[in-house]
């Protein structure tokens, strides 16, 4: 047990970090490995790889991910910002490099080969973007001479344009929604909030009208007869086959024909093998993480920390919500990974980084450290 | 925010409005970071709501019944459908279910599909390895590998220990007597569902519904269906027909034994036939049931109907004279006689010499409309429906004029199913009752439930002329001593390409046993019998269909409980004797 009496960097960290959040994330990571054992063997077999190839890889990625998360959580807000800036710049450079030199996979240039590892740089950009946006908005709110809101807009534009060029509409949408949420929390006038909601509706309507693959997907969702609903049908079949208690580990059969059973549809595989009750448990874990994160954000009086925490937790929560909603056919199919559960190295590292930042900004700090910021902020 | 005091009074409120508007616009762009706490709570609440909706959807999915399993359970039931046994009139089994198993695969569960293919084809060498591999490669949840395998094969496949391979118990329909009564029994498909004959009729009785409710699990749960068929008679009939067909090198042959008092079909055979254990054979067009599905111009046998109509109408009696001295002309058509007598004849003479001229004159005497309505009354113009689903519509001339009546009178120009004609002839001799033939065992005489179509005296006259034909006329070669056989031959030229072909004949013979009080009607048909040296170059019915019928009568008479009587009955035709009909005095 770490003593409170002796002050060391570790004891400081231990007593200020939110251990409940840390523990829940640990549980999610473990669940990810167990569920990868269910979801990934069929994919591995299809690709002619050893049965547990993806499980081994997941475990392999988990080690640096955990280290990264812990290291990030040690950072002070100032260093969080610096780290985020560095990650953002490198990340965006790689995103641009991917567009210019990357390999085209399924019609999009999202991947880049770096020292033998295939990585998706846009994943790393996301948490860094949230931190930078939080800094811009909070700074704009605290200091008069800072054009914070303007910087926020600039940041969004810089991030979204390359993502659209990739193209990666899932990440674009995610980034845009998180950014809007942060703008809302940063105290945007309700008039503009309504304006933003209207803009979002128009954007979706426009995408439906002018982007053929979006049209097709939404049509298929609204009218399953209109096209190929292979994925969704099989996902729903997984839930039906699994029932409340599931067929048992390794007994799943629908997973064999479910594409992306180890990533986008891991939730459906979970239902088939472990049952809907376990799905509900996972759902509760995510709900808990999100609510815990929001509570910590609410409790934190420092504007940057509050905004950053809220943004990071929204990013995490949105991914989980979209993934699960697609799996249970509540919204049209959209490729989105289930945080910490779905297989994917880049995604895992990015999530660990985001979670590390979240833990860092939600650490308890003495009010004296940031008193000037809150007093100034409230006086205006 | 102090106002300058020297401003005029009416300026003040206006500037205030501008100012307020200005500050409102400014506040529109102001970020209220102090509000963030409440808004974080709001965002958290939104998330809680969305997670709640997903959770509700999960519960909804969990509460949904698993349709896949329900479908599977349903198929299992229907596959395992039980059918009642079919027995002949004496209780001998004609069709029964045996338990068997079918082997199926669940491709998604099979780990090594190539290995599974290899091992399965080793046990079941008749399977095509490539097709099997394709089947197992599918993404289906269920595929049949082979239906109805033997217990030995089942054991061997079981020993292979392949995951994803299973057995489904089923009932297989078997017909232990092979070809016997094949056309009546029909057949079932691989799922034990009737697709032809009595098997299909049984399904129409609502058996499938009873099964699906789970009432019948064992064949013994259901009462067997008793047919009117007598298996022994059936065998004998088919055997004699087969020999006859070979002897006369006919393309096809068919025979029927009908109980004229109950309407029961005691035996029915149509050659070539098929083995119902191999249902695909039934699809050969040459294997049709010629008695019920084929329609033919019946030729001279139809003269019995015309004679009955003439006598029953009252316009003719048994002693009426008909002039057959010269051919009957109608426009450019000329009707002559095959066995031309060229003299004036009485009705019995017309019948036994099979005079086309005399018969046509009788029909003309009755009139076209009366002829039509009589044939309709006798069921010759409408489709005959029995228990068998297979039947045929008669081919009736579209415009029916005097010429049609003349030709139809002697059996040309109207094609009917032989079973239909047999029903009518049965009515002519059984006292005048038209009984729809049945393939199910009946409780006895059904004449009192059947409509009367001719007078009893007419019926007696028909029995009389048929018996006369059996002693003095064309049916003499079939008249087996002791059975008091009467009958009528019929030889029709087949219509080939719209014309009558002189050398392609369709011969029929209808015999009644015994003529004084008929019990059975024997029908024999031959399609294109050939003339033989021993028939002196003739191929007409009296030389082929007649003798075959004679042999059948001789052979099945004892089986049917018809003891031969070597003293002719006393006063077999009292009315005819009283009327002093031609030939009633020795």
XYZ file of N, CA and C in Angstrom, chain A residues 149 183-192 236 239-241 244 251 253-254 256-257 267 276 279-280 283 286-287 290-291 294 297-298 303 306-307 310 314 317-318 320-321 324-325 328-330, chain B residues 27-45 47-48 50-69 107-111 139:
282
model
N -12.266 30.934 -29.292
C -13.295 30.297 -30.106
C -12.850 30.205 -31.560
N -18.074 22.706 -27.540
C -18.482 24.099 -27.741
C -19.715 24.405 -26.887
N -20.596 23.431 -26.848
C -21.822 23.571 -26.044
C -21.470 23.713 -24.566
N -20.604 22.843 -24.099
C -20.250 22.890 -22.677
C -19.436 24.146 -22.368
N -18.670 24.618 -23.365
C -17.859 25.806 -23.133
C -18.721 27.045 -22.957
N -20.040 26.899 -23.123
C -20.932 28.012 -22.830
C -21.445 28.724 -24.060
N -21.598 27.995 -25.133
C -22.136 28.602 -26.349
C -23.577 29.033 -26.102
N -23.914 30.185 -26.670
C -25.268 30.684 -26.528
C -26.257 29.683 -27.118
N -27.403 29.576 -26.468
C -28.384 28.571 -26.895
C -28.833 28.805 -28.335
N -28.776 30.091 -28.738
C -29.128 30.412 -30.115
C -28.248 29.650 -31.089
N -26.947 29.692 -30.827
C -25.995 29.000 -31.701
C -26.109 27.494 -31.548
N -28.367 -9.468 -36.083
C -29.616 -9.707 -35.337
C -29.811 -11.195 -35.096
N -28.019 -12.249 -32.015
C -28.747 -11.979 -30.768
C -29.843 -13.030 -30.562
N -30.534 -13.365 -31.675
C -31.614 -14.337 -31.575
C -31.059 -15.708 -31.182
N -29.942 -16.090 -31.805
C -29.359 -17.406 -31.525
C -28.838 -17.479 -30.087
N -30.701 -15.121 -23.948
C -30.251 -14.470 -22.717
C -28.882 -14.959 -22.275
N -19.050 -21.711 -29.232
C -20.169 -22.447 -29.834
C -20.893 -21.633 -30.901
N -22.096 -19.886 -34.205
C -22.040 -20.275 -35.622
C -22.271 -19.076 -36.522
N -23.081 -18.122 -36.068
C -23.348 -16.961 -36.918
C -22.068 -16.157 -37.104
N -19.275 -17.026 -37.754
C -18.445 -17.493 -38.866
C -18.767 -16.765 -40.160
N -19.999 -16.302 -40.280
C -20.349 -15.633 -41.531
C -20.515 -14.126 -41.330
N -19.808 -7.030 -30.650
C -20.908 -7.000 -29.680
C -21.926 -8.103 -30.003
N -27.227 -12.222 -24.023
C -27.631 -10.816 -23.956
C -27.372 -10.242 -22.565
N -24.080 -8.863 -22.565
C -24.118 -7.624 -23.354
C -24.603 -6.477 -22.489
N -25.621 -6.748 -21.684
C -26.147 -5.710 -20.795
C -25.088 -5.300 -19.775
N -22.724 -3.087 -21.509
C -23.398 -1.807 -21.683
C -23.331 -0.994 -20.386
N -19.888 0.510 -19.853
C -19.675 1.736 -20.634
C -20.447 2.894 -20.026
N -21.700 2.622 -19.650
C -22.505 3.668 -19.027
C -21.798 4.196 -17.782
N -18.809 6.393 -18.649
C -19.217 7.695 -19.156
C -19.757 8.567 -18.013
N -20.617 7.989 -17.189
C -21.199 8.791 -16.110
C -20.138 9.184 -15.086
N -18.197 11.990 -16.598
C -18.958 13.238 -16.578
C -18.983 13.823 -15.161
N -15.770 15.411 -14.547
C -15.683 16.673 -15.293
C -16.468 17.755 -14.565
N -17.647 17.373 -14.069
C -18.509 18.322 -13.362
C -17.815 18.818 -12.097
N -11.455 25.195 -15.901
C -12.170 25.111 -17.185
C -11.519 24.168 -18.173
N -12.047 20.526 -17.106
C -13.445 20.137 -17.237
C -13.789 19.869 -18.708
N -13.394 20.799 -19.560
C -13.695 20.661 -20.988
C -12.985 19.457 -21.598
N -14.598 16.290 -20.335
C -15.900 16.106 -20.980
C -15.719 15.671 -22.437
N -16.786 12.116 -23.989
C -17.786 12.116 -25.062
C -17.285 11.297 -26.246
N -17.572 7.732 -25.202
C -18.977 7.328 -25.110
C -19.630 7.227 -26.479
N -19.344 8.183 -27.345
C -19.958 8.180 -28.664
C -19.577 6.931 -29.460
N -18.727 4.046 -28.331
C -19.410 2.860 -27.796
C -20.885 2.875 -28.190
N -21.510 4.042 -28.114
C -22.932 4.153 -28.417
C -23.190 3.804 -29.883
N -22.627 -0.005 -30.561
C -23.676 -0.889 -30.021
C -25.005 -0.659 -30.726
N -25.289 0.588 -31.040
C -26.559 0.879 -31.717
C -26.598 0.246 -33.097
N -27.279 -3.548 -32.652
C -28.662 -3.934 -32.363
C -29.631 -3.304 -33.364
N -29.082 -2.778 -34.457
C -29.867 -2.237 -35.556
C -30.797 -1.107 -35.127
N -30.233 -0.182 -34.359
C -30.997 1.015 -34.018
C -30.664 2.151 -34.965
N -23.691 39.343 -26.446
C -23.782 38.154 -25.584
C -23.989 36.903 -26.396
N -24.479 37.088 -27.623
C -24.660 35.934 -28.497
C -23.314 35.287 -28.798
N -22.289 36.101 -28.843
C -20.957 35.594 -29.181
C -20.106 35.352 -27.953
N -20.662 35.640 -26.786
C -19.869 35.474 -25.569
C -19.959 34.026 -25.116
N -18.815 33.466 -24.738
C -18.820 32.095 -24.231
C -19.010 32.162 -22.732
N -20.040 31.495 -22.253
C -20.295 31.519 -20.813
C -19.710 30.275 -20.192
N -18.402 30.321 -19.935
C -17.710 29.141 -19.399
C -18.248 28.763 -18.021
N -18.844 29.756 -17.345
C -19.401 29.486 -16.018
C -20.612 28.560 -16.086
N -21.197 28.400 -17.279
C -22.365 27.519 -17.402
C -21.971 26.063 -17.625
N -20.659 25.809 -17.789
C -20.221 24.495 -18.247
C -20.629 23.364 -17.296
N -20.671 23.643 -16.010
C -21.015 22.578 -15.047
C -22.370 21.977 -15.351
N -23.363 22.842 -15.507
C -24.725 22.369 -15.791
C -24.794 21.653 -17.126
N -24.032 22.166 -18.070
C -24.096 21.557 -19.403
C -23.428 20.185 -19.432
N -22.405 20.020 -18.636
C -21.803 18.686 -18.537
C -22.848 17.701 -18.008
N -23.601 18.136 -17.022
C -24.661 17.273 -16.478
C -25.658 16.920 -17.583
N -25.966 17.930 -18.406
C -26.921 17.704 -19.498
C -26.383 16.654 -20.474
N -25.108 16.795 -20.856
C -24.508 15.826 -21.784
C -24.519 14.426 -21.166
N -24.164 14.372 -19.882
C -24.181 13.067 -19.189
C -25.570 12.460 -19.220
N -26.579 13.304 -19.041
C -27.953 12.809 -19.048
C -28.322 12.268 -20.428
N -26.282 10.933 -22.560
C -25.652 9.609 -22.694
C -26.442 8.538 -21.959
N -26.888 8.886 -20.765
C -27.659 7.933 -19.969
C -28.905 7.495 -20.743
N -29.338 7.528 -24.046
C -28.996 6.695 -25.208
C -28.642 5.269 -24.755
N -27.851 5.173 -23.701
C -27.518 3.832 -23.194
C -28.784 3.102 -22.766
N -29.710 3.855 -22.203
C -30.986 3.253 -21.800
C -31.734 2.683 -22.988
N -31.739 3.434 -24.079
C -32.440 2.964 -25.281
C -31.775 1.687 -25.805
N -30.440 1.688 -25.845
C -29.740 0.487 -26.344
C -30.025 -0.705 -25.426
N -30.026 -0.416 -24.109
C -30.326 -1.500 -23.162
C -31.730 -2.039 -23.383
N -32.679 -1.135 -23.610
C -34.063 -1.569 -23.845
C -34.133 -2.426 -25.110
N -33.383 -2.007 -26.119
C -33.364 -2.770 -27.375
C -32.773 -4.167 -27.141
N -31.738 -4.233 -26.307
C -31.144 -5.540 -26.004
C -32.172 -6.444 -25.331
N -32.886 -5.865 -24.363
C -33.912 -6.653 -23.668
C -34.984 -7.089 -24.665
N -35.326 -6.186 -25.570
C -36.321 -6.493 -26.603
C -35.860 -7.664 -27.468
N -34.576 -7.620 -27.854
C -34.029 -8.730 -28.663
C -34.041 -10.031 -27.873
N -33.772 -9.908 -26.588
C -33.743 -11.109 -25.749
C -35.119 -11.722 -25.572
N -36.137 -10.871 -25.579
C -37.500 -11.381 -25.370
C -38.089 -11.971 -26.634
N -37.477 -11.631 -27.792
C -37.989 -12.141 -29.074
C -37.823 -13.641 -29.111
N -38.851 -14.371 -29.576
C -38.653 -15.815 -29.706
C -37.658 -16.093 -30.817
N -36.906 -17.156 -30.647
C -35.902 -17.517 -31.653
C -36.590 -18.178 -32.833
N -36.774 -17.426 -33.889
C -37.519 -17.933 -35.040
C -36.817 -19.116 -35.689
N -35.507 -19.024 -35.754
C -34.747 -20.096 -36.408
C -35.069 -21.449 -35.820
N -35.069 -21.506 -34.482
C -35.338 -22.785 -33.829
C -36.772 -23.243 -34.085
N -23.324 -26.857 -42.099
C -22.010 -26.448 -42.626
C -21.238 -25.504 -41.710
N -21.949 -24.661 -40.978
C -21.226 -23.710 -40.129
C -20.473 -24.413 -38.997
N -20.937 -25.608 -38.650
C -20.305 -26.300 -37.529
C -19.169 -27.203 -37.960
N -19.082 -27.438 -39.269
C -18.059 -28.362 -39.747
C -16.713 -27.651 -39.744
N -15.739 -28.292 -39.131
C -14.448 -27.634 -38.988
C -13.639 -27.819 -40.264
N -23.003 -21.279 -46.747
C -23.123 -20.668 -45.423
C -24.454 -21.018 -44.781
